[in-house]
PDB file of C-alpha atoms in Angstrom:
ATOM      1  CA  MET A 726      -0.219   0.127  -0.064  1.00  0.00           C
ATOM      2  CA  GLN A 727       1.488   3.494  -1.058  1.00  0.00           C
ATOM      3  CA  CYS A 728       0.761   6.339   1.873  1.00  0.00           C
ATOM      4  CA  PRO A 729      -0.870   9.262   1.176  1.00  0.00           C
ATOM      5  CA  ARG A 730       1.151  11.421   2.956  1.00  0.00           C
ATOM      6  CA  CYS A 731       4.335  10.260   2.702  1.00  0.00           C
ATOM      7  CA  LYS A 732       3.931   8.735  -1.019  1.00  0.00           C
ATOM      8  CA  LYS A 733       5.813   5.414   0.580  1.00  0.00           C
ATOM      9  CA  GLU A 734       4.773   1.587  -0.269  1.00  0.00           C
ATOM     10  CA  VAL A 735       4.241   0.190   2.924  1.00  0.00           C
ATOM     11  CA  GLU A 736       2.326  -2.602   4.259  1.00  0.00           C
ATOM     12  CA  ASP A 737      -0.345  -0.968   6.328  1.00  0.00           C
ATOM     13  CA  LEU A 738      -2.280   1.506   6.955  1.00  0.00           C
ATOM     14  CA  LYS A 739      -3.871   2.793  10.515  1.00  0.00           C
ATOM     15  CA  THR A 740      -7.143   4.524  10.218  1.00  0.00           C
ATOM     16  CA  LEU A 741      -7.494   7.582  12.045  1.00  0.00           C
ATOM     17  CA  SER A 742      -9.577   9.381  15.049  1.00  0.00           C
ATOM     18  CA  SER A 743     -12.101  11.568  14.369  1.00  0.00           C
ATOM     19  CA  GLU A 744     -10.252  14.071  17.033  1.00  0.00           C
ATOM     20  CA  PHE A 745      -6.895  13.484  14.706  1.00  0.00           C
ATOM     21  CA  VAL A 746      -8.731  14.224  11.849  1.00  0.00           C
ATOM     22  CA  GLN A 747      -9.977  17.447  13.643  1.00  0.00           C
ATOM     23  CA  ARG A 748      -6.388  18.746  15.368  1.00  0.00           C
ATOM     24  CA  TRP A 749      -4.969  17.692  11.640  1.00  0.00           C
ATOM     25  CA  GLN A 750      -7.633  20.109   9.977  1.00  0.00           C
ATOM     26  CA  ALA A 751      -7.130  22.627  12.808  1.00  0.00           C
ATOM     27  CA  ASN A 752      -3.432  22.821  11.968  1.00  0.00           C
ATOM     28  CA  GLY A 753      -3.482  23.514   8.507  1.00  0.00           C
ATOM     29  CA  GLU A 754      -5.211  20.698   6.274  1.00  0.00           C
ATOM     30  CA  PRO A 755      -8.035  21.046   5.458  1.00  0.00           C
ATOM     31  CA  ASN A 756      -8.788  17.106   3.542  1.00  0.00           C
ATOM     32  CA  PRO A 757      -6.479  15.105   5.736  1.00  0.00           C
ATOM     33  CA  PRO A 758      -6.468  11.259   4.831  1.00  0.00           C
ATOM     34  CA  GLY A 759      -8.314   8.267   6.700  1.00  0.00           C
ATOM     35  CA  GLN A 760      -5.639   6.153   7.116  1.00  0.00           C
ATOM     36  CA  ILE A 761      -1.759   6.565   6.820  1.00  0.00           C
ATOM     37  CA  CYS A 762       1.520   5.160   7.478  1.00  0.00           C
ATOM     38  CA  VAL A 763       2.659   4.078  11.392  1.00  0.00           C
ATOM     39  CA  GLY A 764       5.132   6.449  10.629  1.00  0.00           C
ATOM     40  CA  CYS A 765       3.426   9.233   9.902  1.00  0.00           C
ATOM     41  CA  LYS A 766       0.930   8.919  12.491  1.00  0.00           C
ATOM     42  CA  GLY A 767       3.491   8.679  14.891  1.00  0.00           C
ATOM     43  CA  GLU A 768       4.952  11.484  13.482  1.00  0.00           C
ATOM     44  CA  LEU A 769       2.012  13.509  13.219  1.00  0.00           C
ATOM     45  CA  GLN A 770       0.727  12.752  16.555  1.00  0.00           C
ATOM     46  CA  LYS A 771       3.707  14.078  18.769  1.00  0.00           C
ATOM     47  CA  VAL A 772       3.385  17.184  16.841  1.00  0.00           C
ATOM     48  CA  LEU A 773      -0.273  18.104  16.969  1.00  0.00           C
ATOM     49  CA  PHE A 774      -0.829  16.734  20.346  1.00  0.00           C
ATOM     50  CA  GLU A 775       2.285  18.103  21.504  1.00  0.00           C
ATOM     51  CA  ASN A 776       1.642  21.216  20.317  1.00  0.00           C
ATOM     52  CA  THR A 777      -1.884  21.380  21.814  1.00  0.00           C
ATOM     53  CA  GLU A 778      -0.819  20.636  25.563  1.00  0.00           C
ATOM     54  CA  THR A 779       1.787  23.308  24.918  1.00  0.00           C
ATOM     55  CA  VAL A 780      -0.746  25.873  24.610  1.00  0.00           C
ATOM     56  CA  ILE A 781      -3.718  24.582  27.136  1.00  0.00           C
ATOM     57  CA  SER A 782      -0.764  24.677  29.625  1.00  0.00           C
ATOM     58  CA  GLY A 783      -0.115  28.569  28.458  1.00  0.00           C
ATOM     59  CA  HIS A 784      -3.056  28.698  28.920  1.00  0.00           C
ATOM     60  CA  GLU A 785      -3.316  27.541  32.248  1.00  0.00           C
ATOM     61  CA  LYS A 786      -0.004  29.377  33.400  1.00  0.00           C
ATOM     62  CA  ALA A 787      -1.994  32.460  32.736  1.00  0.00           C
ATOM     63  CA  ARG A 788      -5.112  31.997  33.836  1.00  0.00           C
ATOM     64  CA  GLU A 789      -3.488  31.082  37.009  1.00  0.00           C
ATOM     65  CA  HIS A 790      -1.060  34.004  37.162  1.00  0.00           C
ATOM     66  CA  LYS A 791      -3.973  36.547  36.486  1.00  0.00           C
ATOM     67  CA  MET A 792      -5.994  35.210  39.650  1.00  0.00           C
ATOM     68  CA  MET A 793      -2.750  35.766  41.942  1.00  0.00           C
ATOM     69  CA  GLN A 794      -3.049  39.471  40.635  1.00  0.00           C
ATOM     70  CA  MET A 795      -6.637  39.490  41.366  1.00  0.00           C
ATOM     71  CA  TRP A 796      -6.052  38.229  44.746  1.00  0.00           C
ATOM     72  CA  ALA A 797      -3.062  40.405  45.502  1.00  0.00           C
ATOM     73  CA  ASN A 798      -4.762  43.503  44.202  1.00  0.00           C
ATOM     74  CA  ARG A 799      -7.679  43.062  46.429  1.00  0.00           C
ATOM     75  CA  VAL A 800      -6.205  44.658  48.982  1.00  0.00           C
ATOM     76  CA  HIS A 801      -5.964  47.874  47.748  1.00  0.00           C
ATOM     77  CA  PHE A 802     -10.692  47.925  47.334  1.00  0.00           C
ATOM     78  CA  VAL A 803     -10.236  47.052  50.999  1.00  0.00           C
ATOM     79  CA  ARG A 804      -8.018  49.804  51.547  1.00  0.00           C
ATOM     80  CA  THR A 805      -9.239  52.529  49.722  1.00  0.00           C
ATOM     81  CA  ALA A 806     -13.057  51.595  50.579  1.00  0.00           C
ATOM     82  CA  ARG A 807     -11.934  52.400  54.193  1.00  0.00           C
ATOM     83  CA  GLN A 808     -10.429  55.558  53.447  1.00  0.00           C
ATOM     84  CA  LEU A 809     -13.658  57.030  52.376  1.00  0.00           C
ATOM     85  CA  MET A 810     -15.660  55.314  54.926  1.00  0.00           C
ATOM     86  CA  ALA A 811     -13.571  57.273  56.741  1.00  0.00           C
ATOM     87  CA  ARG A 812     -14.382  60.525  54.692  1.00  0.00           C
ATOM     88  CA  LYS A 813     -18.153  59.381  54.861  1.00  0.00           C
ATOM     89  CA  ALA A 814     -17.568  58.932  51.392  1.00  0.00           C
ATOM     90  CA  TYR A 815     -19.945  55.490  51.752  1.00  0.00           C
ATOM     91  CA  SER A 816     -21.479  55.610  48.296  1.00  0.00           C
ATOM     92  CA  GLU A 817     -17.898  55.351  46.437  1.00  0.00           C
ATOM     93  CA  ALA A 818     -16.918  52.953  49.581  1.00  0.00           C
ATOM     94  CA  ALA A 819     -20.036  50.590  48.808  1.00  0.00           C
ATOM     95  CA  VAL A 820     -18.582  50.282  44.630  1.00  0.00           C
ATOM     96  CA  SER A 821     -14.811  49.547  46.195  1.00  0.00           C
ATOM     97  CA  TYR A 822     -16.489  46.867  48.712  1.00  0.00           C
ATOM     98  CA  GLU A 823     -18.690  45.118  46.193  1.00  0.00           C
ATOM     99  CA  LYS A 824     -15.430  45.119  43.423  1.00  0.00           C
ATOM    100  CA  TYR A 825     -13.096  43.693  46.645  1.00  0.00           C
ATOM    101  CA  LEU A 826     -16.114  40.486  46.761  1.00  0.00           C
ATOM    102  CA  LYS A 827     -16.378  40.441  43.378  1.00  0.00           C
ATOM    103  CA  VAL A 828     -12.442  39.696  42.981  1.00  0.00           C
ATOM    104  CA  LEU A 829     -13.543  37.034  45.534  1.00  0.00           C
ATOM    105  CA  GLU A 830     -15.974  35.400  43.378  1.00  0.00           C
ATOM    106  CA  ILE A 831     -13.360  35.342  40.389  1.00  0.00           C
ATOM    107  CA  VAL A 832     -11.009  33.443  42.671  1.00  0.00           C
ATOM    108  CA  PHE A 833     -13.353  30.914  43.915  1.00  0.00           C
ATOM    109  CA  GLY A 834     -14.798  30.422  40.524  1.00  0.00           C
ATOM    110  CA  LEU A 835     -18.359  30.893  41.979  1.00  0.00           C
ATOM    111  CA  LYS A 836     -20.781  31.201  38.648  1.00  0.00           C
ATOM    112  CA  LYS A 837     -23.173  34.012  38.277  1.00  0.00           C
ATOM    113  CA  GLY A 838     -26.181  33.606  41.334  1.00  0.00           C
ATOM    114  CA  GLN A 839     -23.717  32.019  43.608  1.00  0.00           C
ATOM    115  CA  ARG A 840     -22.623  33.779  46.893  1.00  0.00           C
ATOM    116  CA  LEU A 841     -19.612  33.023  49.099  1.00  0.00           C
ATOM    117  CA  ASP A 842     -18.954  30.963  51.282  1.00  0.00           C
ATOM    118  CA  PRO A 843     -16.848  30.197  54.361  1.00  0.00           C
ATOM    119  CA  GLN A 844     -15.490  26.399  53.816  1.00  0.00           C
ATOM    120  CA  ALA A 845     -13.682  28.643  50.259  1.00  0.00           C
ATOM    121  CA  PHE A 846     -11.269  29.636  52.768  1.00  0.00           C
ATOM    122  CA  LYS A 847     -10.169  26.770  54.514  1.00  0.00           C
ATOM    123  CA  ASP A 848      -6.554  27.035  53.034  1.00  0.00           C
ATOM    124  CA  SER A 849      -4.582  28.076  55.882  1.00  0.00           C
ATOM    125  CA  ALA A 850      -3.055  30.788  53.764  1.00  0.00           C
ATOM    126  CA  ARG A 851      -6.392  32.170  53.282  1.00  0.00           C
ATOM    127  CA  THR A 852      -8.211  31.792  56.829  1.00  0.00           C
ATOM    128  CA  SER A 853      -7.167  35.217  57.817  1.00  0.00           C
ATOM    129  CA  GLU A 854      -8.973  36.395  54.988  1.00  0.00           C
ATOM    130  CA  LEU A 855     -12.341  35.500  57.082  1.00  0.00           C
ATOM    131  CA  THR A 856     -12.152  38.429  59.265  1.00  0.00           C
ATOM    132  CA  VAL A 857     -11.747  40.845  56.153  1.00  0.00           C
ATOM    133  CA  VAL A 858     -14.664  39.447  54.390  1.00  0.00           C
ATOM    134  CA  ALA A 859     -17.309  40.049  57.725  1.00  0.00           C
ATOM    135  CA  SER A 860     -15.816  43.054  58.353  1.00  0.00           C
ATOM    136  CA  VAL A 861     -16.919  44.116  54.756  1.00  0.00           C
ATOM    137  CA  TYR A 862     -20.075  42.894  55.498  1.00  0.00           C
ATOM    138  CA  TRP A 863     -20.804  43.990  58.474  1.00  0.00           C
ATOM    139  CA  ASP A 864     -19.980  47.692  56.778  1.00  0.00           C
ATOM    140  CA  LEU A 865     -22.168  47.300  53.354  1.00  0.00           C
ATOM    141  CA  LEU A 866     -25.063  46.466  56.340  1.00  0.00           C
ATOM    142  CA  ARG A 867     -24.861  50.212  57.208  1.00  0.00           C
ATOM    143  CA  ILE A 868     -24.491  51.056  54.021  1.00  0.00           C
ATOM    144  CA  TYR A 869     -27.923  49.799  52.244  1.00  0.00           C
ATOM    145  CA  ASP A 870     -29.347  50.685  55.177  1.00  0.00           C
ATOM    146  CA  SER A 871     -29.595  54.864  54.060  1.00  0.00           C
ATOM    147  CA  SER A 872     -31.425  53.562  51.066  1.00  0.00           C
ATOM    148  CA  ASP A 873     -34.983  51.382  50.227  1.00  0.00           C
ATOM    149  CA  GLN A 874     -33.452  50.949  47.373  1.00  0.00           C
ATOM    150  CA  PHE A 875     -30.703  48.507  48.537  1.00  0.00           C
ATOM    151  CA  SER A 876     -32.575  46.552  50.875  1.00  0.00           C
ATOM    152  CA  ASP A 877     -32.259  43.656  48.873  1.00  0.00           C
ATOM    153  CA  ARG A 878     -28.576  44.595  48.501  1.00  0.00           C
ATOM    154  CA  GLN A 879     -28.964  44.491  52.437  1.00  0.00           C
ATOM    155  CA  GLU A 880     -30.672  41.599  53.559  1.00  0.00           C
ATOM    156  CA  ILE A 881     -27.660  39.246  51.002  1.00  0.00           C
ATOM    157  CA  SER A 882     -25.169  41.244  53.185  1.00  0.00           C
ATOM    158  CA  ALA A 883     -27.492  40.548  56.759  1.00  0.00           C
ATOM    159  CA  LYS A 884     -27.785  36.539  55.427  1.00  0.00           C
ATOM    160  CA  GLN A 885     -23.616  36.916  54.588  1.00  0.00           C
ATOM    161  CA  LEU A 886     -22.888  38.376  57.383  1.00  0.00           C
ATOM    162  CA  ALA A 887     -24.390  36.126  59.471  1.00  0.00           C
ATOM    163  CA  GLN A 888     -22.221  32.932  58.345  1.00  0.00           C
ATOM    164  CA  PHE A 889     -19.006  34.471  58.370  1.00  0.00           C
ATOM    165  CA  LEU A 890     -19.034  36.250  61.428  1.00  0.00           C
ATOM    166  CA  ARG A 891     -18.721  32.925  63.344  1.00  0.00           C
ATOM    167  CA  PHE A 892     -15.377  31.701  62.194  1.00  0.00           C
ATOM    168  CA  THR A 893     -14.079  35.212  63.149  1.00  0.00           C
ATOM    169  CA  PRO A 894     -13.094  36.772  66.680  1.00  0.00           C
ATOM    170  CA  ILE A 895     -14.635  40.196  65.617  1.00  0.00           C
ATOM    171  CA  PHE A 896     -18.335  38.086  66.557  1.00  0.00           C
ATOM    172  CA  PRO A 897     -18.445  39.296  70.393  1.00  0.00           C
ATOM    173  CA  ASP A 898     -17.971  42.769  69.668  1.00  0.00           C
ATOM    174  CA  ILE A 899     -19.959  43.547  66.054  1.00  0.00           C
ATOM    175  CA  ILE A 900     -23.038  41.364  68.052  1.00  0.00           C
ATOM    176  CA  LYS A 901     -23.073  43.983  69.901  1.00  0.00           C
ATOM    177  CA  LYS A 902     -22.523  47.186  67.761  1.00  0.00           C
ATOM    178  CA  ALA A 903     -25.218  45.593  65.796  1.00  0.00           C
ATOM    179  CA  GLU A 904     -27.640  45.887  68.651  1.00  0.00           C
ATOM    180  CA  VAL A 905     -26.842  49.526  68.866  1.00  0.00           C
ATOM    181  CA  PHE A 906     -27.066  50.431  65.726  1.00  0.00           C
ATOM    182  CA  GLN A 907     -30.921  48.568  65.056  1.00  0.00           C
ATOM    183  CA  LYS A 908     -32.439  51.098  67.241  1.00  0.00           C
ATOM    184  CA  GLN A 909     -31.486  53.596  64.296  1.00  0.00           C
ATOM    185  CA  ALA A 910     -31.509  52.278  61.774  1.00  0.00           C
ATOM    186  CA  LYS A 911     -33.808  52.574  58.846  1.00  0.00           C
ATOM    187  CA  HIS A 912     -34.480  49.077  57.820  1.00  0.00           C
ATOM    188  CA  PRO A 913     -34.340  47.211  61.379  1.00  0.00           C
ATOM    189  CA  GLN A 914     -35.676  43.979  59.739  1.00  0.00           C
ATOM    190  CA  HIS A 915     -32.748  43.174  58.352  1.00  0.00           C
ATOM    191  CA  ILE A 916     -30.215  44.395  61.595  1.00  0.00           C
ATOM    192  CA  LYS A 917     -32.598  40.751  62.903  1.00  0.00           C
ATOM    193  CA  THR A 918     -32.519  38.810  60.678  1.00  0.00           C
ATOM    194  CA  PHE A 919     -28.812  39.370  61.372  1.00  0.00           C
ATOM    195  CA  LEU A 920     -28.653  38.786  65.036  1.00  0.00           C
ATOM    196  CA  ARG A 921     -31.156  36.297  64.716  1.00  0.00           C
ATOM    197  CA  ASP A 922     -29.047  33.878  61.770  1.00  0.00           C
ATOM    198  CA  ALA A 923     -25.749  35.118  63.726  1.00  0.00           C
ATOM    199  CA  ALA A 924     -27.096  33.920  67.734  1.00  0.00           C
ATOM    200  CA  GLN A 925     -28.438  30.083  65.773  1.00  0.00           C
ATOM    201  CA  GLN A 926     -24.748  30.294  63.926  1.00  0.00           C
ATOM    202  CA  ARG A 927     -23.029  31.168  67.049  1.00  0.00           C
ATOM    203  CA  PRO A 928     -19.892  29.430  67.706  1.00  0.00           C
ATOM    204  CA  ARG A 929     -19.702  26.993  70.054  1.00  0.00           C
ATOM    205  CA  CYS A 930     -16.657  24.931  71.968  1.00  0.00           C
ATOM    206  CA  PHE A 931     -18.087  21.737  69.767  1.00  0.00           C
ATOM    207  CA  ILE A 932     -15.508  19.113  71.611  1.00  0.00           C
ATOM    208  CA  ALA A 933     -15.813  20.338  74.910  1.00  0.00           C
ATOM    209  CA  THR A 934     -19.456  20.528  74.680  1.00  0.00           C
ATOM    210  CA  SER A 935     -19.769  17.039  73.233  1.00  0.00           C
ATOM    211  CA  ALA A 936     -16.701  15.636  76.104  1.00  0.00           C
ATOM    212  CA  PHE A 937     -18.977  17.172  78.997  1.00  0.00           C
ATOM    213  CA  ALA A 938     -21.967  16.953  77.759  1.00  0.00           C
ATOM    214  CA  SER A 939     -24.103  19.982  78.158  1.00  0.00           C
ATOM    215  CA  GLU A 940     -22.888  23.700  77.277  1.00  0.00           C
ATOM    216  CA  ASN A 941     -23.653  25.187  80.777  1.00  0.00           C
ATOM    217  CA  ALA A 942     -20.594  22.564  82.213  1.00  0.00           C
ATOM    218  CA  PHE A 943     -18.491  24.116  84.151  1.00  0.00           C
ATOM    219  CA  GLU A 944     -14.856  23.678  82.267  1.00  0.00           C
ATOM    220  CA  VAL A 945     -17.178  24.231  78.459  1.00  0.00           C
ATOM    221  CA  GLN A 946     -17.511  27.952  80.281  1.00  0.00           C
ATOM    222  CA  TYR A 947     -14.367  28.373  81.305  1.00  0.00           C
ATOM    223  CA  LEU A 948     -13.077  27.264  77.795  1.00  0.00           C
ATOM    224  CA  ARG A 949     -15.220  30.176  75.952  1.00  0.00           C
ATOM    225  CA  TRP A 950     -14.067  32.547  78.661  1.00  0.00           C
ATOM    226  CA  TRP A 951     -10.495  31.746  77.861  1.00  0.00           C
ATOM    227  CA  ARG A 952     -11.171  32.122  74.195  1.00  0.00           C
ATOM    228  CA  ASP A 953     -12.770  35.544  74.385  1.00  0.00           C
ATOM    229  CA  GLN A 954     -10.468  37.119  76.806  1.00  0.00           C
ATOM    230  CA  PHE A 955      -7.528  35.626  75.091  1.00  0.00           C
ATOM    231  CA  LEU A 956      -7.383  33.942  72.156  1.00  0.00           C
ATOM    232  CA  VAL A 957      -8.873  36.446  70.288  1.00  0.00           C
ATOM    233  CA  ASN A 958      -6.216  38.915  71.164  1.00  0.00           C
ATOM    234  CA  TYR A 959      -3.502  37.153  69.273  1.00  0.00           C
ATOM    235  CA  LYS A 960      -2.542  36.109  65.776  1.00  0.00           C
ATOM    236  CA  PHE A 961      -2.340  32.427  66.551  1.00  0.00           C
ATOM    237  CA  GLY A 962      -4.860  32.513  68.544  1.00  0.00           C
ATOM    238  CA  ASN A 963      -7.126  33.522  65.684  1.00  0.00           C
ATOM    239  CA  LEU A 964      -5.755  31.396  63.850  1.00  0.00           C
ATOM    240  CA  PHE A 965      -6.201  28.793  66.023  1.00  0.00           C
ATOM    241  CA  LEU A 966     -10.178  29.758  66.488  1.00  0.00           C
ATOM    242  CA  ILE A 967     -10.343  29.455  62.725  1.00  0.00           C
ATOM    243  CA  SER A 968      -9.264  26.094  62.531  1.00  0.00           C
ATOM    244  CA  TYR A 969     -10.703  25.332  65.235  1.00  0.00           C
ATOM    245  CA  TYR A 970     -13.880  26.176  63.820  1.00  0.00           C
ATOM    246  CA  PHE A 971     -13.661  24.183  60.963  1.00  0.00           C
ATOM    247  CA  ALA A 972     -13.059  20.732  62.509  1.00  0.00           C
ATOM    248  CA  SER A 973     -14.498  20.202  65.513  1.00  0.00           C
ATOM    249  CA  PRO A 974     -17.906  19.654  63.996  1.00  0.00           C
ATOM    250  CA  LYS A 975     -16.752  16.389  62.877  1.00  0.00           C
ATOM    251  CA  ILE A 976     -14.627  15.744  65.346  1.00  0.00           C
ATOM    252  CA  ALA A 977     -17.015  16.408  68.347  1.00  0.00           C
ATOM    253  CA  GLU A 978     -19.802  14.294  65.839  1.00  0.00           C
ATOM    254  CA  GLN A 979     -17.172  11.536  65.944  1.00  0.00           C
ATOM    255  CA  LEU A 980     -16.599  12.349  69.707  1.00  0.00           C
ATOM    256  CA  ASP A 981     -20.419  11.244  70.289  1.00  0.00           C
ATOM    257  CA  ARG A 982     -20.085   8.462  68.119  1.00  0.00           C
ATOM    258  CA  PHE A 983     -17.543   6.846  69.642  1.00  0.00           C
ATOM    259  CA  TYR A 984     -18.678   7.440  73.812  1.00  0.00           C
ATOM    260  CA  PHE A 985     -15.872   5.901  74.754  1.00  0.00           C
ATOM    261  CA  LEU A 986     -13.141   8.264  74.120  1.00  0.00           C
ATOM    262  CA  LYS A 987     -14.724  11.278  76.315  1.00  0.00           C
ATOM    263  CA  PRO A 988     -13.044  10.557  79.780  1.00  0.00           C
ATOM    264  CA  MET A 989      -9.944  10.560  77.866  1.00  0.00           C
ATOM    265  CA  VAL A 990     -10.356  14.547  76.219  1.00  0.00           C
ATOM    266  CA  ARG A 991     -12.357  15.486  79.398  1.00  0.00           C
ATOM    267  CA  PHE A 992      -9.082  14.298  81.266  1.00  0.00           C
ATOM    268  CA  PHE A 993      -6.900  16.398  78.851  1.00  0.00           C
ATOM    269  CA  LEU A 994      -9.372  19.319  78.916  1.00  0.00           C
ATOM    270  CA  ARG A 995      -8.880  19.519  82.348  1.00  0.00           C
ATOM    271  CA  ASN A 996      -5.603  19.493  82.762  1.00  0.00           C
ATOM    272  CA  LEU A 997      -5.471  22.313  79.998  1.00  0.00           C
ATOM    273  CA  ILE A 998      -7.438  24.284  81.993  1.00  0.00           C
ATOM    274  CA  ARG A 999      -5.055  23.457  85.570  1.00  0.00           C
ATOM    275  CA  VAL A1000      -2.243  24.989  83.022  1.00  0.00           C
ATOM    276  CA  ILE A1001      -3.986  27.725  81.801  1.00  0.00           C
ATOM    277  CA  ASP A1002      -4.617  28.816  85.458  1.00  0.00           C
ATOM    278  CA  PHE A1003      -1.317  28.273  86.313  1.00  0.00           C
ATOM    279  CA  THR A1004      -0.104  30.740  83.703  1.00  0.00           C
ATOM    280  CA  VAL A1005      -2.332  32.842  82.272  1.00  0.00           C
ATOM    281  CA  SER A1006      -5.900  33.356  83.944  1.00  0.00           C
ATOM    282  CA  PRO A1007      -6.440  32.839  87.295  1.00  0.00           C
ATOM    283  CA  ARG A1008      -9.376  30.966  87.856  1.00  0.00           C
ATOM    284  CA  SER A1009     -10.435  34.532  90.036  1.00  0.00           C
ATOM    285  CA  ILE A1010     -10.652  36.950  87.424  1.00  0.00           C
ATOM    286  CA  TRP A1011     -12.747  34.463  85.885  1.00  0.00           C
ATOM    287  CA  MET A1012     -14.987  33.773  88.386  1.00  0.00           C
ATOM    288  CA  ARG A1013     -15.445  37.912  88.886  1.00  0.00           C
ATOM    289  CA  ASP A1014     -16.287  38.276  85.721  1.00  0.00           C
ATOM    290  CA  GLU A1015     -19.135  36.136  85.199  1.00  0.00           C
ATOM    291  CA  LYS A1016     -20.446  37.536  88.173  1.00  0.00           C
ATOM    292  CA  THR A1017     -19.943  41.063  86.980  1.00  0.00           C
TER     293      THR A1017
END
């Protein structure tokens, strides 16, 4: 047989797949033959498929670089918005905040209609961003309160804030501010919705609650106090808390399932409390704070 491409006499011709023919056409061959020799097929396969993989790889690298650039530039939008907030240019601040959120949506590959989810920030390098996102939604919640036409956006901000706030150390601070803001807000129903949702999603000491079988147990209350009074004041403590709130519900679930492990966990937590008592937070202070 004669190969239609190289014109050499060969013993056999190989039939080309539809994908092979399409790539050959895309590479400039308008009417490729249906069969060619083994040598030609191997030569073309190397050219057509490796070139395509190189192009795809190039596109992927370019896209990755663009995403990294966008992630780096997000800081500019938040900074600008906060400067505008300080100057009481609230409308411009809202635009800058919305651009920041849009960058996050693009970076995380969200489709139209999808909203940001705290689970997207599980990567340890991005967990600190949860506090920034929560503070952005808090500012937007107040900005959108100024006009009836932004009621829908305010409602979305309220729901998103409640979802993100539970993973941040600013939880108690924002709750207090929201309770005050509700009394003077033009649309108090949205603030009320936020406070209700936030109360339902309030951070819990999941593992300790499971181990001691009650949220009112002394050890649970003590550890919660230690979290609110000390851990939230340190960067390491904040990172630990964020990671803890992601992982602890599943651990607590397993602890409830394998209840024989609870005594061991209780032993560990009680010794942890002794160490805390000895180092940074005397029990007398906690007892005094509880009474006041």
